[in-house]
Coordinates of C-alpha atoms in Angstrom, one line a residue:
X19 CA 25.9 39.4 2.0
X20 CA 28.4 41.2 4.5
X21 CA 30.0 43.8 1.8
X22 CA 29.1 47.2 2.9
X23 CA 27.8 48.6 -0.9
X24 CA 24.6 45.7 -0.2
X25 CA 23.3 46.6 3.0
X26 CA 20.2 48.1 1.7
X27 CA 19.7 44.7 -0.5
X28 CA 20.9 42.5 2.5
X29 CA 18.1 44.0 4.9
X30 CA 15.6 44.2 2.2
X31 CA 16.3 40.3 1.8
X32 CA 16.1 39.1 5.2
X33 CA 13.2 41.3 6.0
X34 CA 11.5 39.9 3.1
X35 CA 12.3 36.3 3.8
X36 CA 11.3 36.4 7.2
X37 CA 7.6 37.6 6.3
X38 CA 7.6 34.7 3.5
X39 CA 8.1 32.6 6.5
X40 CA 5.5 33.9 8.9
X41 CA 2.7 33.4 6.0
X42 CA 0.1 30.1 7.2
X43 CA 0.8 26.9 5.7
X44 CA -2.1 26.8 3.5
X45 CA -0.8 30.0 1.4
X46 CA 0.9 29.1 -1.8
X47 CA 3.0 32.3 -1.5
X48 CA 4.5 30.9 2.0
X49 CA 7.7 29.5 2.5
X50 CA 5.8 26.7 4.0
X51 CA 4.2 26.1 0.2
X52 CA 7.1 26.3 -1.6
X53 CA 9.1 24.2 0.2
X54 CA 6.8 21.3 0.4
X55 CA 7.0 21.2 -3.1
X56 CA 10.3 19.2 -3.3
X57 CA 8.8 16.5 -1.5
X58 CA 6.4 16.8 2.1
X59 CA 3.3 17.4 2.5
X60 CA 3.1 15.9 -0.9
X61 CA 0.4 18.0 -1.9
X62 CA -0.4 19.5 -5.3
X63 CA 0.5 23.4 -5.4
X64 CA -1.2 26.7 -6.6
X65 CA -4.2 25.1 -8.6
X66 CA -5.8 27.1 -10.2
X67 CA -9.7 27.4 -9.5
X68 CA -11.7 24.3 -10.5
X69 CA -8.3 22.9 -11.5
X70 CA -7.0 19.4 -10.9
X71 CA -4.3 17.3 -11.3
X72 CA -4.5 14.1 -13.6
X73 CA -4.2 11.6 -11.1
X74 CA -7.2 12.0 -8.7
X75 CA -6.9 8.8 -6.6
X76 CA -3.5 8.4 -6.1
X77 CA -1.6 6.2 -3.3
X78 CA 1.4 4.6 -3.0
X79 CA 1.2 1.9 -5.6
X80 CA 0.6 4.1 -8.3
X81 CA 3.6 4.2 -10.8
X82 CA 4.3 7.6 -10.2
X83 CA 4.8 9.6 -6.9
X84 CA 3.0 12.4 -5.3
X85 CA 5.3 15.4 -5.6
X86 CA 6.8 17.0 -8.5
X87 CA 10.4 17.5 -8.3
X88 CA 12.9 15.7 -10.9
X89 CA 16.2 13.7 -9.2
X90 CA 17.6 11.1 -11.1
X91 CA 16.7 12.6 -14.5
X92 CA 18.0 14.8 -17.3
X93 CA 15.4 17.8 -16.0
X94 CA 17.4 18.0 -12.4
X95 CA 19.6 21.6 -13.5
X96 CA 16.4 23.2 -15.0
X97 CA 13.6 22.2 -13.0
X98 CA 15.5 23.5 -10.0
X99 CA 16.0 27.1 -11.9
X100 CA 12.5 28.3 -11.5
X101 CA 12.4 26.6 -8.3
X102 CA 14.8 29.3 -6.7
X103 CA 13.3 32.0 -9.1
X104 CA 9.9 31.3 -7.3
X105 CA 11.0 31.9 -4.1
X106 CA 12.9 34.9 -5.2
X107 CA 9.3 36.4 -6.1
X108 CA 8.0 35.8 -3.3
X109 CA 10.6 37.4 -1.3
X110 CA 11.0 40.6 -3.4
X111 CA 7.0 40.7 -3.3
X112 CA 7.5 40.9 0.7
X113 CA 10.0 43.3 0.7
X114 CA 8.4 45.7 -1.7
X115 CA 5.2 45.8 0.7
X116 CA 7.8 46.6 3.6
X117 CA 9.5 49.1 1.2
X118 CA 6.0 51.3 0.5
X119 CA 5.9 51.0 4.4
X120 CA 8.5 53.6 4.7
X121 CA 6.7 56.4 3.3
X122 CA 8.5 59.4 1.5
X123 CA 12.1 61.0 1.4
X124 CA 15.8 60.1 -0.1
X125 CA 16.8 57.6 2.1
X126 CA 13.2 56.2 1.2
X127 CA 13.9 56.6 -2.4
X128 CA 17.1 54.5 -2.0
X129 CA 15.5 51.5 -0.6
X130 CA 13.2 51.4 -3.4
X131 CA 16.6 51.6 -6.0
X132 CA 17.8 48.7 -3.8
X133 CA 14.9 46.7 -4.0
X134 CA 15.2 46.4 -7.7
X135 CA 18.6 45.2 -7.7
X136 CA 17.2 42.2 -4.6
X137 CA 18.2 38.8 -6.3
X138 CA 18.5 35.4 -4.0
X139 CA 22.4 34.7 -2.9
X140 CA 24.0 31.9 -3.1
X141 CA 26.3 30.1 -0.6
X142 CA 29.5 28.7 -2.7
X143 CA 30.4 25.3 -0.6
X144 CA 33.4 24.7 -2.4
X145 CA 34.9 28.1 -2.2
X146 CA 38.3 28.5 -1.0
X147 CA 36.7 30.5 2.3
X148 CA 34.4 27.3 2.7
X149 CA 37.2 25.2 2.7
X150 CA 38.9 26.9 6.1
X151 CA 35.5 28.3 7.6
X152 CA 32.4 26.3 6.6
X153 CA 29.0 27.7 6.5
X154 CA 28.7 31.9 7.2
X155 CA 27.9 32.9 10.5
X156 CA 24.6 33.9 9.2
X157 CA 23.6 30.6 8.8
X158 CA 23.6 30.1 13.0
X159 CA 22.8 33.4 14.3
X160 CA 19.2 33.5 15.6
X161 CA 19.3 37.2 15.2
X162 CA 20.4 39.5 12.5
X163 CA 20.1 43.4 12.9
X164 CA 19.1 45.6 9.7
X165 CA 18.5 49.4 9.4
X166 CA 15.3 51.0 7.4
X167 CA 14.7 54.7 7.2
X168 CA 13.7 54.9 10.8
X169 CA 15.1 52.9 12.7
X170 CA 19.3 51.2 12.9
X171 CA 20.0 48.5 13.7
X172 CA 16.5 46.6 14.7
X173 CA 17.4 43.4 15.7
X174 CA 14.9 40.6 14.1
X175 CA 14.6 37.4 14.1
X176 CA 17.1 35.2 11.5
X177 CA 15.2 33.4 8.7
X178 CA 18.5 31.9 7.2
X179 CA 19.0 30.0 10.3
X180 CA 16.3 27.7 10.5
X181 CA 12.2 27.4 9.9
X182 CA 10.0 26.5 12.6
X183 CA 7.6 23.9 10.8
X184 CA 3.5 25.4 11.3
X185 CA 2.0 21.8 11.1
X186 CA 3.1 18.1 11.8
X187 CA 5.5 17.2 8.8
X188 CA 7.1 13.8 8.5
X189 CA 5.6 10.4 9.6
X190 CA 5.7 8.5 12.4
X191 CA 6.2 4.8 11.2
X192 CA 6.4 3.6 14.3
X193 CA 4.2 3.9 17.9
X194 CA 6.9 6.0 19.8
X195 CA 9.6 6.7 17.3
X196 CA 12.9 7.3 18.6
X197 CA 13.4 10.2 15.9
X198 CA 10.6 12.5 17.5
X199 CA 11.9 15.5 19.0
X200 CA 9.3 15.7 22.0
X201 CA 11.2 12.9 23.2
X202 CA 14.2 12.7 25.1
X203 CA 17.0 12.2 24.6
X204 CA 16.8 12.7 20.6
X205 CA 18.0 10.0 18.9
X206 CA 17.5 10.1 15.0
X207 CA 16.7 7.2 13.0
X208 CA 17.5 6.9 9.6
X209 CA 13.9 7.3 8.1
X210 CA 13.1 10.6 7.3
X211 CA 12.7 12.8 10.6
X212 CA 9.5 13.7 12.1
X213 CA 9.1 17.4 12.9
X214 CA 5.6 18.3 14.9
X215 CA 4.5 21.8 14.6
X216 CA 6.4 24.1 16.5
X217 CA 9.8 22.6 15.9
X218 CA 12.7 24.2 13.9
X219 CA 14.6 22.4 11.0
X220 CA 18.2 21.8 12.4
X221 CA 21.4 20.6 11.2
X222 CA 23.4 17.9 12.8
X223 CA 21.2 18.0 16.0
X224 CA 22.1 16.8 19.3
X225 CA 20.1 15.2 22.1
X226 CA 18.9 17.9 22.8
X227 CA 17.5 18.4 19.4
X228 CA 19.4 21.6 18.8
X229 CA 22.0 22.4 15.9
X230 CA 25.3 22.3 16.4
X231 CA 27.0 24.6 14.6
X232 CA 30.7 23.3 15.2
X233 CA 29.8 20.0 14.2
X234 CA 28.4 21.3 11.2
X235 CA 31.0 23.2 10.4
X236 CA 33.4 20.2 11.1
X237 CA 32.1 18.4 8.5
X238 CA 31.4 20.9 5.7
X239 CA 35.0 21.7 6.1
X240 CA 36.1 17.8 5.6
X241 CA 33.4 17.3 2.7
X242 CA 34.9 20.9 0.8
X243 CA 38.2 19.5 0.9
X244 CA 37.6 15.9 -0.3
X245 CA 34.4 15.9 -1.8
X246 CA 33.2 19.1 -3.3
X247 CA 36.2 20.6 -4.4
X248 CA 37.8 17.6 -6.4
X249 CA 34.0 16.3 -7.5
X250 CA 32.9 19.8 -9.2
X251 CA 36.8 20.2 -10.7
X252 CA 35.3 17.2 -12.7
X253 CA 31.9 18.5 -13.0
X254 CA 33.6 21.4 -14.8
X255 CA 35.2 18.9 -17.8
X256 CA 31.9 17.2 -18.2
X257 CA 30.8 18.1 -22.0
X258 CA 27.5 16.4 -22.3
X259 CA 24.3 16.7 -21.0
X260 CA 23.5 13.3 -20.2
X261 CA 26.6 12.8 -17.9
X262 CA 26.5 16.2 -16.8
X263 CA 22.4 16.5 -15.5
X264 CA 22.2 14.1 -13.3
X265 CA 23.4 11.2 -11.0
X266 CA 22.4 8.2 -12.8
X267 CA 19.3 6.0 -13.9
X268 CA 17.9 2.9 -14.3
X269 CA 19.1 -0.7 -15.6
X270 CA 17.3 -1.4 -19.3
X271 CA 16.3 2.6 -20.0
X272 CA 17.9 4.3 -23.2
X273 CA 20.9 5.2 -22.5
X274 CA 20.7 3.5 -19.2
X275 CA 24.3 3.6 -18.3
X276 CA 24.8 7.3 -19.0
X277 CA 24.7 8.7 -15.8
X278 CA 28.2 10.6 -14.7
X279 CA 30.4 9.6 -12.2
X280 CA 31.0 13.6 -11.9
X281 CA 27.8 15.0 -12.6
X282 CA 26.3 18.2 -11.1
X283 CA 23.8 15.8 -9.0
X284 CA 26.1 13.8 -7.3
X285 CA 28.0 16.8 -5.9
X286 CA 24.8 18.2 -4.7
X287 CA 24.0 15.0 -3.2
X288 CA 26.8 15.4 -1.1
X289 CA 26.3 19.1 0.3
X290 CA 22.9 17.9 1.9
X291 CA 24.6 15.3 3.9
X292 CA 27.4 17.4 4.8
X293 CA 24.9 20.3 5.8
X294 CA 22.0 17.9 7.8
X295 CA 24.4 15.2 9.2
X296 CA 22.6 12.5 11.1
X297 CA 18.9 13.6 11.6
X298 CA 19.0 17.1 10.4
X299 CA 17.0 18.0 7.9
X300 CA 18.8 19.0 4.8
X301 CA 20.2 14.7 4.5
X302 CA 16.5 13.9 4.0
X303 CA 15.2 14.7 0.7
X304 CA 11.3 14.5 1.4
X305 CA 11.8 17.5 4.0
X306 CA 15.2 19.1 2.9
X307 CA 13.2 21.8 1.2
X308 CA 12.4 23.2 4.7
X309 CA 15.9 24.0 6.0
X310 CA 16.1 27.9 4.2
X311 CA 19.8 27.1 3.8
X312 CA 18.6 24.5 1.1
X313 CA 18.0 27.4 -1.4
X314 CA 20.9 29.1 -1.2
X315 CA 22.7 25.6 -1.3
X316 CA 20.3 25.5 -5.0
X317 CA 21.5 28.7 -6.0
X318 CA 25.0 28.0 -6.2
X319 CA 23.7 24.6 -7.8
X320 CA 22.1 27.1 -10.2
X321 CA 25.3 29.2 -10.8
X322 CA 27.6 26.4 -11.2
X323 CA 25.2 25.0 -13.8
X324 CA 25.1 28.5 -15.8
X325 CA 28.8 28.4 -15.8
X326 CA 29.1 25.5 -16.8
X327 CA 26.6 26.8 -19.5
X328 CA 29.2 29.3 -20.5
X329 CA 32.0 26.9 -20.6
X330 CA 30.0 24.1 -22.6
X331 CA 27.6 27.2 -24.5
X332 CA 27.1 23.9 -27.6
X333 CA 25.5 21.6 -25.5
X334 CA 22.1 21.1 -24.5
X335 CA 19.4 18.6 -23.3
X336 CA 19.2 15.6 -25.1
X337 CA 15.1 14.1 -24.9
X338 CA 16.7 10.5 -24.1
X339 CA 14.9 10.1 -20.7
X340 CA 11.4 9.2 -19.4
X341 CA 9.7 10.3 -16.0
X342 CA 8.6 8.0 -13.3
X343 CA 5.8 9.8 -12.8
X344 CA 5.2 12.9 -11.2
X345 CA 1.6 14.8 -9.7
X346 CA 1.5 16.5 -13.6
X347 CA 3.2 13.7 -15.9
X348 CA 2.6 9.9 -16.7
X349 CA 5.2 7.5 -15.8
X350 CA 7.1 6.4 -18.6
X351 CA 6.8 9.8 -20.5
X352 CA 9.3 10.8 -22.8
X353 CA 11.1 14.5 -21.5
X354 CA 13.2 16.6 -23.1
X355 CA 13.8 20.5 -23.3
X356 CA 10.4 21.4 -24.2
X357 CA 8.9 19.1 -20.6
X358 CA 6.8 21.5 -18.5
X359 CA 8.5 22.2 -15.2
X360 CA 5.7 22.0 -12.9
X361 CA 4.6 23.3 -10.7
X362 CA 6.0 26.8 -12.0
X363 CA 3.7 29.0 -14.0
X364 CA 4.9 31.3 -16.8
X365 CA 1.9 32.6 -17.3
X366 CA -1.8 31.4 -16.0
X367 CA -2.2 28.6 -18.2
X368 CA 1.7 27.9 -19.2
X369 CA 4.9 26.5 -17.6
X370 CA 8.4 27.3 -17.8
X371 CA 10.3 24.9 -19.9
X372 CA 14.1 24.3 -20.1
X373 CA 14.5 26.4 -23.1
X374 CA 12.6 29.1 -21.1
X375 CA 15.5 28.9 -18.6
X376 CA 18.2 28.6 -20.5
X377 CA 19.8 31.8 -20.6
X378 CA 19.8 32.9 -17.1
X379 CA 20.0 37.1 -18.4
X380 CA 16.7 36.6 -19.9
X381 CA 15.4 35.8 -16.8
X382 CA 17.1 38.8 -15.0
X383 CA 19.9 38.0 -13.0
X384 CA 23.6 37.1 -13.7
X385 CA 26.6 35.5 -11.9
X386 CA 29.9 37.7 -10.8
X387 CA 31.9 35.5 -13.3
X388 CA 30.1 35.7 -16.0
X389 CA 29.6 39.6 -16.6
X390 CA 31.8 39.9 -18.9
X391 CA 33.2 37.6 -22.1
X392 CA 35.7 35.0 -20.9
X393 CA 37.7 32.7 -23.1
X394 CA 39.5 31.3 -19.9
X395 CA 36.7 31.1 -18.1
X396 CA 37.1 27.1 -17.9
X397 CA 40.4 28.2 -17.4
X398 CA 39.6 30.0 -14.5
X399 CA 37.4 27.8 -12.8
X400 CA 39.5 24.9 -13.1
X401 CA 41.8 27.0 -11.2
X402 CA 40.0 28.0 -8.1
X403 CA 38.3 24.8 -7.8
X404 CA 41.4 23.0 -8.1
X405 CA 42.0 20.0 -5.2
X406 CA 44.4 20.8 -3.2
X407 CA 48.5 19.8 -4.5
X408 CA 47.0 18.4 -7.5
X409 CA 49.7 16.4 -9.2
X410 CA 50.3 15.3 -12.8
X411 CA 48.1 12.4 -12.5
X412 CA 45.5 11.6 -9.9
X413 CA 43.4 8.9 -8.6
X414 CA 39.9 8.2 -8.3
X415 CA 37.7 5.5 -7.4
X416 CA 34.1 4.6 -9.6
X417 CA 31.1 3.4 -7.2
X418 CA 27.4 2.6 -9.0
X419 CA 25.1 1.8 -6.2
X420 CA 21.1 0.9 -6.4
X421 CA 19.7 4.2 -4.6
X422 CA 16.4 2.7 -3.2
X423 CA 17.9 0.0 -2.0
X424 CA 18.6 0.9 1.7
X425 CA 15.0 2.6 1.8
X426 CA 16.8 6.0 3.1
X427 CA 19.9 8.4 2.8
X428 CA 23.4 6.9 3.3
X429 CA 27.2 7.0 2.8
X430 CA 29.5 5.2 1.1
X431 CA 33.0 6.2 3.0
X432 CA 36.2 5.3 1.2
X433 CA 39.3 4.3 3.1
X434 CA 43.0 3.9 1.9
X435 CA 45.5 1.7 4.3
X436 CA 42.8 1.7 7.0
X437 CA 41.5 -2.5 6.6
X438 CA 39.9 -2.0 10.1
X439 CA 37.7 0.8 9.5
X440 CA 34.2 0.8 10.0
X441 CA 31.4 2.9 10.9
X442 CA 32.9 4.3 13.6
X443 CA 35.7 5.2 12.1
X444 CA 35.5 9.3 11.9
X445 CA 35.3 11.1 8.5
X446 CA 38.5 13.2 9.9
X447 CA 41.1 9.8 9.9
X448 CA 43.5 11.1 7.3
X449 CA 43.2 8.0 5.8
X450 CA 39.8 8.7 4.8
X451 CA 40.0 9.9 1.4
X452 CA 36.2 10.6 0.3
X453 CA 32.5 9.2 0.0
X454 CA 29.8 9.1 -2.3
X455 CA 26.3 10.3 -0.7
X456 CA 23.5 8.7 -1.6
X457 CA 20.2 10.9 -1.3
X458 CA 17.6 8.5 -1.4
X459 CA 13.5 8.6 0.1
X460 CA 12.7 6.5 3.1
X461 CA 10.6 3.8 3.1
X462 CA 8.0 5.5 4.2
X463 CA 7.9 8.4 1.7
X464 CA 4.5 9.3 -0.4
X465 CA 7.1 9.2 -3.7
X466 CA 6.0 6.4 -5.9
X467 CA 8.7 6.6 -8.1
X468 CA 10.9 5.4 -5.2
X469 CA 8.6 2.9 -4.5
X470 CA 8.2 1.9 -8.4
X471 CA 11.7 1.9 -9.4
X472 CA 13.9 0.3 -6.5
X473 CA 17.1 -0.4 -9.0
X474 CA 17.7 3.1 -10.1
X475 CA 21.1 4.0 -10.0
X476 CA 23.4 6.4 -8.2
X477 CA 26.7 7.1 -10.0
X478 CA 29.5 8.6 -8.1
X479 CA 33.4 9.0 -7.7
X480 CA 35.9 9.4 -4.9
X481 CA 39.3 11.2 -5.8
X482 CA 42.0 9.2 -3.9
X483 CA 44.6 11.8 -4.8
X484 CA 45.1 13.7 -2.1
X485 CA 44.8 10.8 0.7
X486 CA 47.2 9.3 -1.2
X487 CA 50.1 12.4 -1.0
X488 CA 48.9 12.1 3.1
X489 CA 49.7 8.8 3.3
X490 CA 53.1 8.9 1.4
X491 CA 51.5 6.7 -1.5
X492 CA 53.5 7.4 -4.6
X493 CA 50.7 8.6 -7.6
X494 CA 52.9 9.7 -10.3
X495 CA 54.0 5.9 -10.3
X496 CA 54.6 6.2 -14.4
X497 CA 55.6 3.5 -16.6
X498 CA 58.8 3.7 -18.9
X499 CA 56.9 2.1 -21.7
X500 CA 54.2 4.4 -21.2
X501 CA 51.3 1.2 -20.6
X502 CA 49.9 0.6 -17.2
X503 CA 50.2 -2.7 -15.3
X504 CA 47.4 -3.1 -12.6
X505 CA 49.6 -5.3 -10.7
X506 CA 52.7 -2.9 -10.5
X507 CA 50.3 0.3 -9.5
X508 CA 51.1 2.1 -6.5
X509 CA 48.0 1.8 -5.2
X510 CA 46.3 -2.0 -4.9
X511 CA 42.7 -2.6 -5.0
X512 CA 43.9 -4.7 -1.5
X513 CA 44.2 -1.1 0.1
X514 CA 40.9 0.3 -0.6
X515 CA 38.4 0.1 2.3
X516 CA 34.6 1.0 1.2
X517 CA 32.2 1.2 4.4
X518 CA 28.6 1.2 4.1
X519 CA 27.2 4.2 7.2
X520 CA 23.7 5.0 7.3
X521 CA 22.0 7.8 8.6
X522 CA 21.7 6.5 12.2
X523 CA 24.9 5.8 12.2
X524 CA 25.1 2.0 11.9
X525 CA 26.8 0.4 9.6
X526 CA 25.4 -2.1 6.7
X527 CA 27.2 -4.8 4.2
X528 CA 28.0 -3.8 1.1
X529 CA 25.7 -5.9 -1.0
X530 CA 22.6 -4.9 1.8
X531 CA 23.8 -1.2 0.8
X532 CA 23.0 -1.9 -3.3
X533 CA 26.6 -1.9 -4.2
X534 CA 27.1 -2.5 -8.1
X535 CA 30.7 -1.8 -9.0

C-alpha cells in the first residue's frame, strides 16, 4: 500500500473503509454487519423482506449454531472468498460516493480511473519482510494522511488500526468479569472478551487495555519464523482437497481422519493467535471478525488458496463432508461444491457457490504471481516460503487434539531439550521450536455446533528442524542401510516437551487440553 504508482487507490481505500466503519450497527452495508457475520452478534444477515431463516426458535441446544461461517469443514477456502469480496463492495461503494464528491476536472478524472482498479490488500504474514518486521506500520498508526483533488495531505482517522465496537458485543459470564475493559487493571480471561460500546478491538492489550504494538510485533515475528513459514511450505505440497481445506473433523464421519496436519486452516489458525495474543481480539473467533486487520489476514488466506489453485489446477472439492448446522443449513447435511455460501447473495434470490468462486479472474481480481503462466510457480513458492537453513531432511512433530475440549482458544507449545518448561516459559527460548493453535469458541458462545460436537478434531504439525540446527541436534542423522531405527534417531521422543497454555495464560494437563496423539 506504500508504492508511490497506488496512492490514488491507497486513499480511495482507506477513505472508503473508514465510512464503512462509521455506518450504525443495524445497516447490513456496515462494517459492523459484516463482521458479525463470522460469529457475534449471532444474528441472521441482509434478509430479504418478509424473509426468514429456517430455524425460528433457535437456542443453544439446537444441533446447529447461530452463525453461518464454515471452520472445521471442506467449505473453509470458499466460503471465506465472498466473505472478503463482500466487504470489498462495500468499500468501493463508499469510495465511489466520495469520488462523485470531487466534482469535475483531470485530477478528478483520475480518481475515478483509480477507483476502478480499488481491490482489498492483503497482508502476507509469512513474507520474508514479515519475518524481520512484523505487521506494517499501518496496522498501529491511529492516523493516516491521503490527498483528494483539493486538499494534500488531510490527516484522518486510521480504519486498519482498530474498530471501535457501536453496541455491547461479547458476554459477560460472570457478575464482574475480570475480562471487562471498564475495569482496572485489565486482566483477560480466556473466554471470549467482552467489548462494551465505545471500546476499540486491540491486539495483545495491556492493563491498560491498549495495544501494544511491540509485543505484537514480538510475536508475529517468532510465529513467521517457526510457524508460518515452515507450516504453509507444507500447505504448498498438499495435493488434495480434503487435507488441504481444512483443519480436521470429527471421530466416526466419512473420511473422518482426513483432516491435514498442513492444511490451509491450521496455518490460519495460527495468525489469529499470533496477531490477538492474550485477550485481543483477533485469538477469539466469535469476535475476531471485528479487528479490520482480520480481512486482510483473509485475503492473503484467499491468495495463498488461489495459488495453491494454480499449483494443484486438477483438484477440487470432494462432497465427503456434512455441516453441523448453520442459520441456513440442517445439521448433518451433506456439502459439496455446489453448497450455498450464505449469507452472500449472487443475485436476490441466489448464493455464490464454490464453483462460482473458483476462478478468482471471473470474479475480477488477480494475484501479483499469478499474471502470467508459470510452470515453476510451485517452484517458486517453495522457494520464498522456504524455512530458514532447510537441510536434506527435516523434522516435524504430528499433534490431533479435541478442539472443544478446553471450551476456548489455546496453545499447544513444543519444546526440544527444555524438560522444565512450562507456561511461563517464553515463546522466544531458543529451544522452543513451534506450536499448534487451537482456535476454538468459548463456552459461552451462541455456536451450537461447538456445543453439539465437543470431539471434533484439530490436526496440526510443528517442524522441529530449525530448533534442532539451534540446539546442535544432528538431523541429517542417515542410516547406512538406508532403514530408520527409532531408537538410534537423533532426536528421542524423551526430548520433546509439549505444554498446554491457554489464553489467560495458565497452563492445563495435557489430557484436560484434549490431547489425542
Amino acid at each position: 500500500m506504500s508504492r508511490p504508482e497506488y496512492k490514488k487507490q491507497r486513499d480511495l481505500f482507506l477513505q472508503g473503509f473508514a465510512e464503512v466503519q462509521k455506518r450504525d450497527a443495524d445497516d447490513p452495508k456496515s462494517f459492523f454487519a459484516v463482521a458479525g457475520i463470522h460469529g457475534l452478534p449471532f444474528a441472521p444477515y441482509d434478509l430479504l423482506p418478509g424473509e426468514k431463516i429456517p430455524l425460528t426458535d433457535w437456542h443453544k441446544g439446537e444441533p446447529r449454531w447461530g452463525g453461518y461461517c464454515h471452520h472445521g469443514d471442506i467449505l473453509f477456502p470458499t466460503w471465506h472468498r465472498p466473505y472478503v469480496l463482500l466487504l470489498e463492495m462495500l468499500i468501493c461503494e463508499a469510495a465511489e460516493e466520495i469520488v462523485n464528491n470531487y466534482g469535475d476536472g483531470e485530477e478528478a478524472d483520475e480518481y475515478k480511473k483509480e477507483l476502478e482498479k480499488v481491490r482489498f490488500p492483503y497482508w502476507d504474514w509469512a513474507s520474508p519482510s514479515t519475518l524481520i518486521q512484523g505487521i506494517p506500520s499501518v496496522f498501529f498508526d491511529e492516523y493516516v494522511y491521503i490527498d483528494n483533488p483539493k486538499s494534500k495531505n488531510v490527516r484522518i482517522r486510521n480504519p486498519l488500526r482498530a474498530y471501535t465496537l457501536p453496541v455491547n458485543v461479547g458476554t459477560l459470564s460472570l457478575v464482574g468479569d475480570i475480562s471487562n475493559p471498564t475495569q482496572r487493571p485489565y486482566n483477560p480471561g480466556a473466554e471470549t472478551p467482552y467489548t462494551p460500546a465505545g471500546y476499540a478491538t486491540v491486539r495483545h492489550p495491556d492493563s491498560n487495555y491498549l495495544t501494544v504494538a511491540d509485543t505484537t510485533n514480538l510475536n508475529v515475528v517468532t510465529f513467521c519464523s517457526s510457524v508460518l513459514r515452515p507450516t504453509i511450505y507444507q500447505v504448498l505440497l498438499v495435493n488434495k482437497w480434503l487435507q488441504f481445506s481444512n483443519h480436521g473433523t470429527s471421530p466416526g464421519e466419512v473420511n473422518g481422519n482426513y483432516g491435514h496436519f498442513s492444511s490451509i486452516e491450521v496455518v490460519h489458525d495460527a495468525v489469529h493467535d499470533a496477531i490477538g495474543g492474550t485477550g485481543g481480539h483477533m485469538s477469539y473467533p466469535d469476535v475476531a471478525g471485528f479487528d479490520p486487520i482480520f480481512f486482510l489476514h483473509h485475503a492473503n488466506v484467499d491468495r495463498l488458496f488461489a495459488i495453491w489453485q494454480a499449483c494443484h489446477p486438477d483438484v477440487w472439492i470432494i462432497g465427503n463432508n456434512y455441516t453441523k448446522g448453520t442459520f441456513t443449513a440442517e445439521a448433518q447435511k451433506p456439502i459439496d461444491e455446489k453448497t450455498d455460501l450464505t449469507p452472500f447473495r449472487k443475485t436476490q434470490d441466489t448464493y455464490w457457490n464454490s464453483d462460482d468462486v473458483r476462478d478468482i479472474k471471473t470474479l475480477g481480481y488477480n494475484y501479483p504471481e499469478l499474471r502470467s503462466e508459470n510452470k515453476r510457480l510451485l517452484i517458486d513458492m517453495l522457494n520464498y516460503y522456504h524455512p530458514n537453513n532447510y537441510l536434506r531432511y527435516h523434522w516435524k512433530l504430528t499433534l490431533t487434539v479435541k478442539k472443544n475440549k478446553v471450551g476456548s482458544p489455546f496453545q499447544i507449545r513444543v519444546f526440544l531439550d527444555l524438560p522444565t518448561a512450562d507456561a511461563s516459559t517464553p515463546i522466544n527460548s531458543s529451544n522452543f521450536a513451534g506450536l499448534v493453535s487451537i482456535f476454538a469458541r468459548g463456552k459461552e458462545t451462541n455456536c451450537g455446533n461447538c456445543i453439539s460436537n465437543p470431539d471434533a478434531i484439530v490436526n496440526g504439525s510443528v517442524d522441529l528442524t530449525t530448533c534442532m540446527q539451534r540446539l546442535f541436534i544432528d538431523q541429517n542423522n542417515e542410516p547406512d542401510d538406508g532403514t530408520i531405527d527409532p531408537s538410534s534417531a537423533s532426536l528421542q521422543p524423551n526430548q520433546i516437551t509439549l505444554v498446554v497454555v491457554l489464553k489467560d495464560g495458565s497452563g492445563m494437563s495435557l489430557e484436560d487440553a484434549g490431547l489425542i496423539t
